[in-house]
Amino acid sequence: MSRTDEPPEDKPAEAKPPREKAPRPERRLIGIPVSSGIAIGPVFGAAEPPAVITRLKIHAEDTQAEVARLDAAIAQSRKQLLKLKARLAILPEDSQAEIAPLLDAYLQMIGSSRLVRGVRRRVAETLVSAETAVVDETEALAETIMAMPGDEDRAGRRRRAEEVREIGRRLIRNLTRAPFRSFTGLPPGAVLACEYLRPADAALLDPARLAGVATDDGGADGHTAIMLRALGVPAVLGVAGLTEVGQQRPGETIIVDGTAGVVTLNPSATTLATARRAVTAYARELQKLALLRRLPAVTADGEAVDLQANLEIPAELPLIAQSGAAGIGLFRSEFLFMNREKLPDEAAQAEVYRSVVEAMAGDPVTIRVLDWGGEKEIEALQAEGVVPEAADLNPALGIRGIRLLLRETELFETQLAAILRAASAGPVRILLPMVTNVGEVRQAREIYERVIRRLRRRGERLPDKAPPLGIMIETPGAALSADALALEADFFAIGTNDLTMYTLAVDRGDSDVSALYDPLHPAVLRLVQFATEAALRMRMPVSVCGEMASNPKLMKLLLGLGLRSFSMNASAVPRVKQAIRALDIDDCARFARRVMEQSDPAVIQDMVLGTG
Ligand code: PEP
Ligand code: MG
């Protein structure tokens, strides 16, 4: 075994092992507050067990494909490690000095190393899956390290062996594309701390068992953040160094302050006492806000405002009922398609839509048809060959939303039929995602009318008047064509999350660029204004259903722009209502005019949010 072939020896000497028993100092890490509330509990997830690996044999002719999967997982692992390394700069120097060598060691291990060569050889010679080869090779290498003669102490060898196993776990996570799914084993009250959580994984969390979530990566308005808010789980994302700095041991105490965006590892007794007081104060505040449920959403001068809730999974329905929302302004149906092997058929979808419509007891439900793409991964679409295995180079700019539905018309027609069947149970509206031009709406409407005719022929019970067909205004293309689109669509729902992302060319789920993600940027506000005015001129319903609608501080501006309908995370409804009840429409209009005269995003932030 040559020296360069031996990954543990590639590792610089400064990286020190975590000491086994010594009490560790408190560490405060700053991240992006994405879901309010404070969680105190034992931490889990940072050292989660590897995914269960089936010892899969492969055929000789599949070797090349298996090695290609391995190479993709290595490339993905490298990307993740380089990203973690780039983010170290915002940590204190001593933390950087501790972590950087560790990341370098990991990077070397997935370079031209014995480990990688050994895994490749196992795939080719023993004809096993890449996952099996990784498990076998990392274990063999770890055992070799432990058995190595030499003057290095046993603790050092154990640490190096653990590093080999750790990089193996990363490769497995990337091979199985199921980064952090094994949450079922978490004890009640646990706090999940991991590098990254996909929206599909977040949808599987049980808010009754999980106290809080913190991750290294993720942005404020990504779908993972939206899901965590929907579940009411306190969460801080984009916490640089979270899973490396603390070297947390499973079960140690962690505090996640989802309101302030602070994560505290190994909190002192004083910090713990302060956090416990904050938990009580937060619960009291929620009780007070609950009193607003029955009060109408009207401004101080009597202007009525429509406040509805966004829904991701039917489990949120009780929260929506408690919130006092007057309907569902955005049902993100994509979560219905996630975490399953087969796509839901018409009957299965119709049942879910009907149950939601019935639960809303006469309040309107706006169901958005499948918005696949970007970060929303749906394995069943791949399994059934609807979308390719390999992601687009630029998934947010590729086949997304309405583009996929117009290409895969069977998928679209099945969903439209299911929604129409549910429409006999109560008022429903249908919403098209990711529209960029009038042709898409015309094509969608033709398909919609065809489905209505087919259902009528089939003798299905449908409402006399077909549910309105509206569109999301969430691309600059749609916003700037709003006057033309208003002639084609029955209503607009302004999706400020994607609108901000596409206008400013900033990934909404990427913590590296989160400082640039600014829905108050004048370019975004001008698009919102243009689309709103186009709708109002046509007397067409228009609402905002992006995360902007859930910030009470933005109500003055949004009402001033002429908007009167908002859909938001259910937990935001009381606070938004409280803000609205204190506003006067004339003041709002004057304020909006002053804001829209500004060109500097920082000035607008200051005016609207009161930040400096
Ligand atoms: C939006 O883009 O603002 C929106 C509401 O849709 P989603 O967050 O699901 O992309
Ligand atoms: Mg969107």
Coordinates of C-alpha atoms and ligand atoms in Angstrom, one line a residue:
M1 CA 0.0 0.0 0.0
S2 CA 1.6 3.3 -1.1
R3 CA 1.5 6.3 1.1
T4 CA -0.6 8.3 -1.3
D5 CA -3.0 5.4 -1.7
E6 CA -3.7 5.3 2.0
P7 CA -6.4 7.9 2.6
P8 CA -6.0 8.3 6.4
E9 CA -2.3 9.3 5.9
D10 CA -3.4 12.0 3.4
K11 CA -5.0 13.8 6.2
P12 CA -3.2 16.7 7.7
A13 CA -2.1 16.1 11.3
E14 CA -3.8 19.1 12.9
A15 CA -7.4 17.7 12.8
K16 CA -8.0 16.7 16.4
P17 CA -10.3 14.0 17.6
P18 CA -13.3 15.0 19.6
R19 CA -12.5 14.1 23.2
E20 CA -14.6 11.3 24.5
K21 CA -15.8 12.5 27.9
A22 CA -14.7 16.1 28.6
P23 CA -17.6 18.6 28.8
R24 CA -17.7 20.8 25.7
P25 CA -18.2 24.5 25.6
E26 CA -21.4 26.1 24.4
R27 CA -21.4 27.1 20.7
R28 CA -23.8 29.5 19.1
L29 CA -24.3 29.3 15.4
I30 CA -26.2 31.7 13.2
G31 CA -28.5 30.6 10.4
I32 CA -31.6 31.6 8.5
P33 CA -34.8 31.6 10.7
V34 CA -37.4 29.8 8.6
S35 CA -40.0 28.5 11.1
S36 CA -40.8 30.3 14.3
G37 CA -40.7 28.8 17.8
I38 CA -38.0 27.4 20.0
A39 CA -37.0 23.7 20.3
I40 CA -34.9 22.3 23.1
G41 CA -34.1 18.6 22.9
P42 CA -31.6 15.9 22.2
V43 CA -29.9 16.2 18.8
F44 CA -30.0 13.4 16.2
G45 CA -29.3 13.1 12.6
A46 CA -25.8 14.4 12.3
A47 CA -24.4 10.8 12.8
E48 CA -27.4 9.0 11.4
P49 CA -27.0 5.3 10.5
P50 CA -26.3 4.6 6.8
A51 CA -29.3 3.8 4.7
V52 CA -30.2 0.1 4.7
I53 CA -28.3 -1.5 1.9
T54 CA -29.6 -4.5 0.1
R55 CA -26.7 -6.7 -0.9
L56 CA -27.5 -6.4 -4.6
K57 CA -25.7 -8.5 -7.2
I58 CA -25.5 -7.0 -10.7
H59 CA -25.1 -8.5 -14.2
A60 CA -21.7 -8.1 -15.9
E61 CA -23.3 -6.0 -18.6
D62 CA -24.5 -3.5 -16.0
T63 CA -21.0 -2.8 -14.6
Q64 CA -20.5 0.3 -16.7
A65 CA -23.8 1.8 -15.6
E66 CA -23.0 1.0 -11.9
V67 CA -19.6 2.7 -12.1
A68 CA -21.3 5.7 -13.7
R69 CA -23.7 5.9 -10.7
L70 CA -20.7 5.7 -8.4
D71 CA -18.9 8.5 -10.4
A72 CA -22.0 10.6 -10.1
A73 CA -22.2 10.1 -6.4
I74 CA -18.5 10.9 -6.0
A75 CA -19.0 14.1 -8.0
Q76 CA -22.0 15.1 -5.9
S77 CA -20.1 14.4 -2.7
R78 CA -17.2 16.5 -3.9
K79 CA -19.6 19.4 -4.7
Q80 CA -21.2 19.1 -1.2
L81 CA -17.8 19.1 0.5
L82 CA -16.5 22.1 -1.5
K83 CA -19.6 24.0 -0.7
L84 CA -19.2 23.2 3.0
K85 CA -15.6 24.4 2.8
A86 CA -16.5 27.6 1.0
R87 CA -19.0 28.4 3.8
L88 CA -16.4 28.0 6.6
A89 CA -15.3 31.6 6.0
I90 CA -18.2 32.9 8.1
L91 CA -17.2 30.8 11.2
P92 CA -14.7 31.9 13.9
E93 CA -11.1 31.2 13.1
D94 CA -10.7 28.4 15.7
S95 CA -13.7 26.5 14.2
Q96 CA -12.3 27.0 10.7
A97 CA -8.9 25.6 11.8
E98 CA -10.7 22.6 13.3
I99 CA -12.9 21.7 10.4
A100 CA -11.0 22.7 7.2
P101 CA -8.4 19.8 7.6
L102 CA -11.2 17.3 8.1
L103 CA -13.0 18.5 4.9
D104 CA -9.7 18.3 3.0
A105 CA -9.2 14.7 4.2
Y106 CA -12.7 13.8 3.0
L107 CA -12.0 15.4 -0.4
Q108 CA -8.7 13.5 -0.7
M109 CA -10.6 10.3 0.1
I110 CA -12.9 10.7 -2.8
G111 CA -10.1 11.8 -5.2
S112 CA -7.8 9.4 -6.8
S113 CA -7.5 7.3 -3.7
R114 CA -7.3 3.6 -2.8
L115 CA -10.8 3.8 -1.5
V116 CA -12.3 4.9 -4.8
R117 CA -10.2 2.4 -6.8
G118 CA -11.2 -0.3 -4.4
V119 CA -14.9 0.4 -4.8
R120 CA -14.6 0.4 -8.5
R121 CA -12.7 -2.9 -8.5
R122 CA -15.3 -4.5 -6.3
V123 CA -18.1 -3.5 -8.6
A124 CA -16.3 -4.8 -11.7
E125 CA -14.8 -8.0 -10.1
T126 CA -17.4 -9.2 -7.6
L127 CA -20.4 -7.8 -9.6
V128 CA -22.1 -6.0 -6.7
S129 CA -24.0 -2.7 -6.6
A130 CA -22.1 0.5 -6.0
E131 CA -23.7 0.8 -2.6
T132 CA -22.6 -2.7 -1.6
A133 CA -19.1 -2.1 -2.9
V134 CA -18.8 1.2 -0.9
V135 CA -19.9 -0.5 2.3
D136 CA -17.5 -3.5 1.8
E137 CA -14.6 -1.4 0.8
T138 CA -14.9 1.2 3.5
E139 CA -15.3 -1.5 6.1
A140 CA -12.2 -3.4 4.8
L141 CA -10.2 -0.2 4.8
A142 CA -11.3 0.8 8.3
E143 CA -10.3 -2.6 9.6
T144 CA -6.9 -2.4 7.8
I145 CA -6.3 1.0 9.6
M146 CA -7.2 -0.4 12.9
A147 CA -4.9 -3.4 12.4
M148 CA -2.0 -1.2 11.2
P149 CA 1.3 -1.5 13.2
G150 CA 3.1 1.7 14.0
D151 CA 3.5 4.2 16.7
E152 CA 0.3 6.0 16.2
D153 CA -2.1 5.6 19.2
R154 CA -5.2 3.5 19.1
A155 CA -7.5 6.6 19.4
G156 CA -5.9 8.1 16.3
R157 CA -6.4 5.0 14.3
R158 CA -10.0 4.7 15.5
R159 CA -10.6 8.3 14.4
R160 CA -9.1 7.7 11.0
A161 CA -11.2 4.6 10.5
E162 CA -14.3 6.5 11.5
E163 CA -13.5 9.2 8.8
V164 CA -13.3 6.5 6.2
R165 CA -16.7 5.2 7.3
E166 CA -18.1 8.8 7.3
I167 CA -17.1 9.4 3.7
G168 CA -18.7 6.0 2.9
R169 CA -21.9 7.1 4.4
R170 CA -21.9 10.3 2.3
L171 CA -21.3 8.3 -0.8
I172 CA -24.2 6.0 0.1
R173 CA -26.5 8.9 0.8
N174 CA -25.8 10.3 -2.6
L175 CA -26.1 6.9 -4.3
T176 CA -29.5 6.2 -2.8
R177 CA -30.6 9.7 -3.2
A178 CA -32.3 9.4 0.1
P179 CA -30.2 11.7 2.2
F180 CA -31.9 11.8 5.5
R181 CA -35.0 9.7 5.5
S182 CA -34.7 7.4 8.5
F183 CA -36.5 9.7 10.9
T184 CA -38.8 7.0 12.3
G185 CA -36.3 5.9 14.9
L186 CA -36.0 9.4 16.4
P187 CA -37.1 9.5 20.0
P188 CA -40.0 11.9 20.8
G189 CA -38.9 15.5 21.3
A190 CA -35.7 15.0 19.2
V191 CA -34.1 17.8 17.2
L192 CA -32.9 16.8 13.8
A193 CA -29.6 18.3 12.7
C194 CA -28.3 17.4 9.3
E195 CA -26.6 18.8 6.3
Y196 CA -29.5 19.0 4.0
L197 CA -33.1 18.1 3.9
R198 CA -35.1 17.7 0.7
P199 CA -38.7 18.9 0.5
A200 CA -39.8 15.3 0.1
D201 CA -38.0 14.3 3.3
A202 CA -39.5 17.2 5.2
A203 CA -42.9 16.1 4.1
L204 CA -42.3 12.8 6.0
L205 CA -41.5 14.5 9.3
D206 CA -43.9 13.9 12.2
P207 CA -44.4 17.2 14.0
A208 CA -45.8 15.4 17.0
R209 CA -42.5 13.7 17.6
L210 CA -40.0 16.1 16.2
A211 CA -39.2 19.2 18.3
G212 CA -37.1 21.1 15.8
V213 CA -34.8 21.1 12.7
A214 CA -31.5 22.6 11.8
T215 CA -29.5 22.1 8.6
D216 CA -26.2 23.3 7.2
D217 CA -27.8 24.1 3.8
G218 CA -31.1 25.6 2.6
G219 CA -32.7 29.0 2.0
A220 CA -35.6 30.9 3.6
D221 CA -38.2 30.3 0.8
G222 CA -37.2 26.9 -0.5
H223 CA -39.8 24.2 -0.4
T224 CA -38.1 22.6 2.6
A225 CA -38.5 25.8 4.6
I226 CA -42.1 26.1 3.4
M227 CA -42.8 22.5 4.5
L228 CA -41.3 23.0 7.9
R229 CA -43.4 26.1 8.4
A230 CA -46.4 24.2 7.3
L231 CA -45.8 21.5 9.9
G232 CA -45.1 24.2 12.6
V233 CA -41.7 22.7 13.4
P234 CA -39.2 25.4 14.7
A235 CA -36.4 25.4 12.2
V236 CA -33.1 27.2 11.3
L237 CA -31.6 26.4 7.9
G238 CA -28.3 27.5 6.3
V239 CA -26.3 27.1 9.6
A240 CA -22.7 27.0 8.4
G241 CA -20.6 24.4 10.2
L242 CA -23.6 22.8 12.0
T243 CA -22.8 19.2 11.4
E244 CA -19.0 19.6 11.6
V245 CA -18.3 22.2 14.2
G246 CA -20.1 20.7 17.1
Q247 CA -19.2 17.1 16.3
Q248 CA -22.4 16.6 18.3
R249 CA -22.9 13.3 19.9
P250 CA -26.4 11.9 19.4
G251 CA -28.5 12.7 22.4
E252 CA -26.7 15.9 23.5
T253 CA -28.8 18.9 24.1
I254 CA -29.3 21.5 21.3
I255 CA -31.5 24.6 21.2
V256 CA -33.0 25.7 17.8
D257 CA -34.5 29.2 17.9
G258 CA -36.5 29.4 14.7
T259 CA -37.6 32.9 15.4
A260 CA -34.1 34.4 15.9
G261 CA -32.2 32.0 13.6
V262 CA -29.8 30.8 16.3
V263 CA -28.7 27.3 17.1
T264 CA -26.9 26.6 20.4
L265 CA -24.9 23.4 20.8
N266 CA -24.1 22.2 24.3
P267 CA -25.9 25.1 26.0
S268 CA -24.9 26.2 29.4
A269 CA -27.3 26.1 32.3
T270 CA -28.0 29.8 32.0
T271 CA -28.7 29.6 28.2
L272 CA -31.0 26.7 28.8
A273 CA -33.0 28.5 31.5
T274 CA -33.3 31.6 29.2
A275 CA -34.5 29.3 26.3
R276 CA -37.1 27.6 28.5
R277 CA -38.5 31.0 29.5
A278 CA -38.7 31.9 25.8
V279 CA -40.6 28.7 25.0
T280 CA -43.2 29.7 27.6
A281 CA -43.4 33.2 26.3
Y282 CA -43.9 31.9 22.8
A283 CA -46.7 29.6 23.8
R284 CA -48.4 32.5 25.6
E285 CA -48.1 34.7 22.4
L286 CA -49.7 31.9 20.3
Q287 CA -52.6 31.7 22.8
K288 CA -53.2 35.4 22.5
L289 CA -53.1 35.3 18.7
A290 CA -55.6 32.4 18.7
L291 CA -58.1 34.9 20.0
L292 CA -58.0 36.7 16.7
R293 CA -59.5 33.6 14.9
R294 CA -63.1 34.8 15.0
L295 CA -62.4 38.5 14.2
P296 CA -62.9 39.6 10.6
A297 CA -59.9 40.5 8.5
V298 CA -60.8 44.2 7.8
T299 CA -58.6 47.3 7.9
A300 CA -59.3 49.9 10.5
D301 CA -61.3 51.9 8.0
G302 CA -63.4 48.9 7.1
E303 CA -61.9 47.5 3.9
A304 CA -62.3 43.7 3.8
V305 CA -59.3 41.5 3.1
D306 CA -59.4 37.9 2.1
L307 CA -57.0 35.7 4.1
Q308 CA -56.5 32.1 3.0
A309 CA -54.1 29.4 3.8
N310 CA -51.6 27.4 1.7
L311 CA -51.8 23.6 2.0
E312 CA -49.1 21.1 1.3
I313 CA -50.4 17.9 2.9
P314 CA -53.9 17.1 4.2
A315 CA -52.4 16.7 7.7
E316 CA -52.3 20.5 7.9
L317 CA -56.1 20.8 7.7
P318 CA -56.6 21.1 11.5
L319 CA -54.0 23.9 11.6
I320 CA -55.8 25.7 8.9
A321 CA -59.1 25.3 10.7
Q322 CA -57.5 26.8 13.9
S323 CA -55.9 29.6 11.9
G324 CA -59.2 31.3 10.9
A325 CA -58.3 31.2 7.2
A326 CA -61.2 31.7 4.9
G327 CA -60.3 29.0 2.4
I328 CA -57.2 27.4 0.8
G329 CA -55.6 29.8 -1.7
L330 CA -52.9 27.4 -2.8
F331 CA -53.0 23.6 -2.5
R332 CA -49.5 22.5 -3.6
S333 CA -50.5 19.2 -5.1
E334 CA -47.0 18.0 -5.8
F335 CA -46.6 16.7 -2.2
L336 CA -49.3 14.1 -3.1
F337 CA -47.0 12.7 -5.8
M338 CA -43.9 12.5 -3.5
N339 CA -42.5 9.6 -1.5
R340 CA -44.3 6.9 -3.4
E341 CA -43.3 4.3 -6.0
K342 CA -46.4 4.7 -8.3
L343 CA -48.1 7.9 -9.4
P344 CA -51.6 8.3 -7.8
D345 CA -54.4 7.5 -10.2
E346 CA -57.5 9.6 -10.9
A347 CA -59.6 7.9 -8.2
A348 CA -56.8 8.2 -5.5
Q349 CA -56.3 11.9 -6.3
A350 CA -60.0 12.6 -6.4
E351 CA -60.4 11.1 -3.0
V352 CA -57.7 13.4 -1.5
Y353 CA -59.0 16.5 -3.2
R354 CA -62.6 15.7 -2.2
S355 CA -61.6 15.2 1.4
V356 CA -59.9 18.6 1.5
V357 CA -62.8 20.4 -0.2
E358 CA -65.3 18.7 2.2
A359 CA -63.1 19.7 5.2
M360 CA -63.2 23.3 4.1
A361 CA -67.0 23.2 4.4
G362 CA -67.9 25.7 1.7
D363 CA -64.8 27.8 1.8
P364 CA -63.0 27.9 -1.6
V365 CA -60.1 25.6 -2.4
T366 CA -57.6 26.6 -5.1
I367 CA -55.8 23.4 -6.3
R368 CA -52.6 23.9 -8.2
V369 CA -51.9 21.2 -10.7
L370 CA -48.6 19.4 -10.4
D371 CA -45.6 21.8 -10.3
W372 CA -42.8 19.3 -10.8
G373 CA -39.2 20.4 -11.2
G374 CA -36.6 22.4 -9.5
E375 CA -36.0 21.0 -6.0
K376 CA -39.3 19.1 -5.9
E377 CA -38.2 15.6 -6.6
I378 CA -40.8 13.0 -7.4
E379 CA -39.3 9.5 -7.7
A380 CA -42.5 8.0 -9.1
L381 CA -42.3 10.2 -12.2
Q382 CA -38.9 8.7 -12.8
A383 CA -39.9 5.2 -12.0
E384 CA -42.8 5.4 -14.5
G385 CA -40.5 7.0 -17.1
V386 CA -42.4 10.3 -17.3
V387 CA -39.2 12.3 -16.6
P388 CA -35.6 11.1 -17.1
E389 CA -33.4 9.8 -14.3
A390 CA -30.8 12.5 -14.8
A391 CA -31.7 15.9 -13.8
D392 CA -31.6 18.8 -16.3
L393 CA -28.5 21.0 -16.2
N394 CA -30.6 23.8 -14.9
P395 CA -33.7 22.2 -13.4
A396 CA -35.4 25.5 -12.5
L397 CA -35.2 26.6 -16.2
G398 CA -36.1 23.2 -17.7
I399 CA -39.2 21.1 -18.0
R400 CA -41.1 22.5 -14.9
G401 CA -44.7 23.0 -14.0
I402 CA -47.0 23.6 -16.9
R403 CA -44.3 22.6 -19.4
L404 CA -44.3 19.1 -18.1
L405 CA -48.1 18.9 -18.0
L406 CA -48.5 20.1 -21.6
R407 CA -45.9 17.5 -22.7
E408 CA -47.3 14.6 -20.6
T409 CA -51.0 15.3 -21.3
E410 CA -52.2 12.0 -19.7
L411 CA -50.7 13.1 -16.4
F412 CA -52.4 16.5 -16.8
E413 CA -55.8 15.1 -17.8
T414 CA -55.8 12.6 -15.0
Q415 CA -55.2 15.3 -12.4
L416 CA -57.8 17.7 -14.0
A417 CA -60.4 14.9 -14.0
A418 CA -59.7 14.2 -10.3
I419 CA -60.0 17.8 -9.4
L420 CA -63.2 18.2 -11.4
R421 CA -64.7 15.2 -9.6
A422 CA -63.9 16.8 -6.2
A423 CA -65.5 20.1 -7.4
S424 CA -69.0 18.7 -6.8
A425 CA -68.2 18.8 -3.1
G426 CA -67.6 22.5 -2.8
P427 CA -66.1 25.6 -4.5
V428 CA -62.8 24.8 -6.3
R429 CA -60.5 26.7 -8.5
I430 CA -57.7 25.3 -10.6
L431 CA -54.3 26.9 -10.8
L432 CA -51.6 26.4 -13.5
P433 CA -47.9 26.7 -12.4
M434 CA -44.9 28.3 -14.1
V435 CA -46.7 29.9 -17.0
T436 CA -44.6 32.1 -19.2
N437 CA -46.8 32.8 -22.2
V438 CA -50.4 33.0 -23.4
G439 CA -50.1 29.9 -25.6
E440 CA -49.6 27.7 -22.6
V441 CA -52.9 29.0 -21.1
R442 CA -54.8 28.5 -24.3
Q443 CA -53.4 24.9 -24.7
A444 CA -54.2 24.1 -21.1
R445 CA -57.7 25.4 -21.4
E446 CA -58.3 23.3 -24.5
I447 CA -57.2 20.2 -22.6
Y448 CA -59.3 21.3 -19.6
E449 CA -62.5 21.6 -21.8
R450 CA -61.8 18.3 -23.3
V451 CA -61.6 16.6 -19.9
I452 CA -64.9 18.3 -18.8
R453 CA -66.6 17.0 -21.9
R454 CA -65.2 13.5 -21.3
L455 CA -66.3 13.5 -17.7
R456 CA -69.8 14.6 -18.7
R457 CA -70.0 11.8 -21.2
R458 CA -69.0 9.4 -18.5
G459 CA -71.9 10.7 -16.4
E460 CA -69.7 12.2 -13.6
R461 CA -71.4 14.7 -11.3
L462 CA -69.8 18.0 -12.1
P463 CA -70.7 21.6 -11.0
D464 CA -72.9 23.4 -13.5
K465 CA -70.2 26.1 -14.0
A466 CA -66.7 24.8 -14.6
P467 CA -64.2 25.8 -11.9
P468 CA -62.2 28.9 -12.8
L469 CA -58.8 28.2 -14.4
G470 CA -56.2 30.6 -13.1
I471 CA -52.5 31.0 -13.5
M472 CA -49.5 31.6 -11.2
I473 CA -47.6 34.8 -11.9
E474 CA -44.2 33.5 -10.9
T475 CA -42.0 34.3 -13.8
P476 CA -40.9 37.7 -15.1
G477 CA -42.3 36.6 -18.5
A478 CA -45.8 36.1 -17.0
A479 CA -45.7 39.3 -14.9
L480 CA -44.7 41.4 -17.9
S481 CA -47.4 39.8 -20.1
A482 CA -50.0 40.1 -17.4
D483 CA -52.2 42.3 -19.5
A484 CA -52.3 39.7 -22.3
L485 CA -52.6 36.8 -19.8
A486 CA -55.5 38.5 -18.1
L487 CA -57.5 38.0 -21.3
E488 CA -56.9 34.2 -21.1
A489 CA -56.9 33.4 -17.4
D490 CA -59.8 33.5 -14.9
F491 CA -57.6 34.6 -12.0
F492 CA -54.0 35.4 -11.0
A493 CA -52.1 34.0 -8.0
I494 CA -48.8 35.9 -7.7
G495 CA -46.1 33.5 -6.6
T496 CA -43.5 35.8 -5.2
N497 CA -41.1 33.0 -4.3
D498 CA -40.3 32.0 -7.8
L499 CA -40.9 35.5 -9.1
T500 CA -38.0 36.7 -6.8
M501 CA -35.8 33.8 -7.8
Y502 CA -36.2 34.2 -11.5
T503 CA -36.1 38.0 -11.5
L504 CA -32.9 38.2 -9.4
A505 CA -31.3 35.0 -10.7
V506 CA -31.0 33.8 -7.1
D507 CA -31.8 30.2 -6.1
R508 CA -34.4 30.4 -3.4
G509 CA -33.2 27.2 -1.6
D510 CA -29.5 28.0 -1.7
S511 CA -28.0 29.4 1.6
D512 CA -24.9 30.8 -0.3
V513 CA -27.0 33.4 -2.1
S514 CA -29.7 33.9 0.6
A515 CA -28.5 37.5 1.2
L516 CA -29.3 38.3 -2.4
Y517 CA -32.8 36.8 -2.3
D518 CA -34.9 39.9 -1.8
P519 CA -38.6 40.0 -2.5
L520 CA -38.5 43.7 -1.7
H521 CA -36.1 44.4 -4.6
P522 CA -37.7 47.1 -6.7
A523 CA -37.6 44.9 -9.8
V524 CA -39.7 42.3 -8.0
L525 CA -42.1 44.9 -6.6
R526 CA -42.6 46.5 -10.0
L527 CA -43.5 43.1 -11.5
V528 CA -46.0 42.5 -8.7
Q529 CA -47.5 46.0 -9.3
F530 CA -47.7 45.5 -13.0
A531 CA -49.5 42.2 -12.7
T532 CA -51.8 43.4 -10.0
E533 CA -52.8 46.5 -12.0
A534 CA -53.4 44.3 -15.1
A535 CA -55.8 42.1 -13.1
L536 CA -57.6 45.0 -11.4
R537 CA -58.2 46.7 -14.7
M538 CA -59.9 43.6 -15.9
R539 CA -61.8 43.2 -12.6
M540 CA -60.2 39.8 -12.3
P541 CA -59.4 38.2 -8.9
V542 CA -55.7 38.5 -8.0
S543 CA -53.9 37.2 -4.9
V544 CA -50.4 36.8 -3.5
C545 CA -49.6 33.2 -2.4
G546 CA -45.8 33.4 -2.1
E547 CA -44.1 33.7 1.2
M548 CA -44.3 37.5 1.0
A549 CA -48.0 37.2 2.0
S550 CA -47.1 35.7 5.4
N551 CA -45.0 38.7 6.6
P552 CA -47.3 41.1 8.5
K553 CA -44.8 43.9 7.9
L554 CA -45.4 43.8 4.2
M555 CA -49.2 44.2 4.4
K556 CA -49.1 48.0 4.3
L557 CA -47.2 47.9 1.0
L558 CA -49.2 45.1 -0.6
L559 CA -52.6 46.6 0.4
G560 CA -51.2 49.9 -0.9
L561 CA -50.5 48.3 -4.3
G562 CA -54.2 47.3 -4.5
L563 CA -54.0 43.7 -3.4
R564 CA -56.9 42.4 -1.1
S565 CA -56.4 38.7 -1.2
F566 CA -53.5 36.7 0.3
S567 CA -52.8 33.1 0.9
M568 CA -50.1 32.0 3.4
N569 CA -48.8 29.5 5.8
A570 CA -51.7 28.8 8.2
S571 CA -49.7 29.8 11.3
A572 CA -49.1 33.3 9.8
V573 CA -52.8 34.1 9.4
P574 CA -53.4 35.5 12.9
R575 CA -50.4 37.8 12.8
V576 CA -51.2 39.0 9.3
K577 CA -54.8 39.7 10.4
Q578 CA -53.6 41.6 13.4
A579 CA -51.5 43.8 11.2
I580 CA -54.3 44.4 8.7
R581 CA -56.8 45.4 11.4
A582 CA -54.4 48.3 12.4
L583 CA -54.0 49.7 8.9
D584 CA -55.8 52.4 7.0
I585 CA -56.2 51.9 3.2
D586 CA -55.4 55.6 2.3
D587 CA -52.2 55.4 4.4
C588 CA -51.3 52.1 2.7
A589 CA -51.7 53.7 -0.8
R590 CA -49.6 56.7 0.1
F591 CA -46.9 54.4 1.6
A592 CA -46.9 52.2 -1.5
R593 CA -46.4 55.2 -3.8
R594 CA -43.4 56.4 -1.8
V595 CA -41.9 52.9 -1.8
M596 CA -42.4 52.5 -5.5
E597 CA -40.4 55.7 -6.1
Q598 CA -37.3 54.1 -4.6
S599 CA -34.7 52.3 -6.6
D600 CA -32.4 51.2 -3.8
P601 CA -33.3 47.8 -2.3
A602 CA -31.7 48.8 1.0
V603 CA -33.9 51.9 1.3
I604 CA -37.0 49.9 0.6
Q605 CA -36.0 47.3 3.2
D606 CA -35.6 50.1 5.7
M607 CA -39.0 51.6 4.8
V608 CA -40.9 48.4 4.9
L609 CA -39.2 46.3 7.5
G610 CA -37.7 49.0 9.6
T611 CA -34.2 47.6 9.2
G612 CA -31.2 49.8 8.8
Ligands
PEP1 C1 -44.2 30.8 -5.5 O1 -43.4 30.5 -6.3 O2 -44.3 31.9 -4.9 C2 -45.2 29.8 -5.1 C3 -46.2 30.1 -4.3 O3 -45.1 28.5 -5.5 P1 -44.0 27.5 -4.9 O4 -43.5 28.1 -3.6 O5 -44.7 26.2 -4.6 O6 -43.0 27.3 -6.0
MG2 MG -43.6 28.7 -7.5

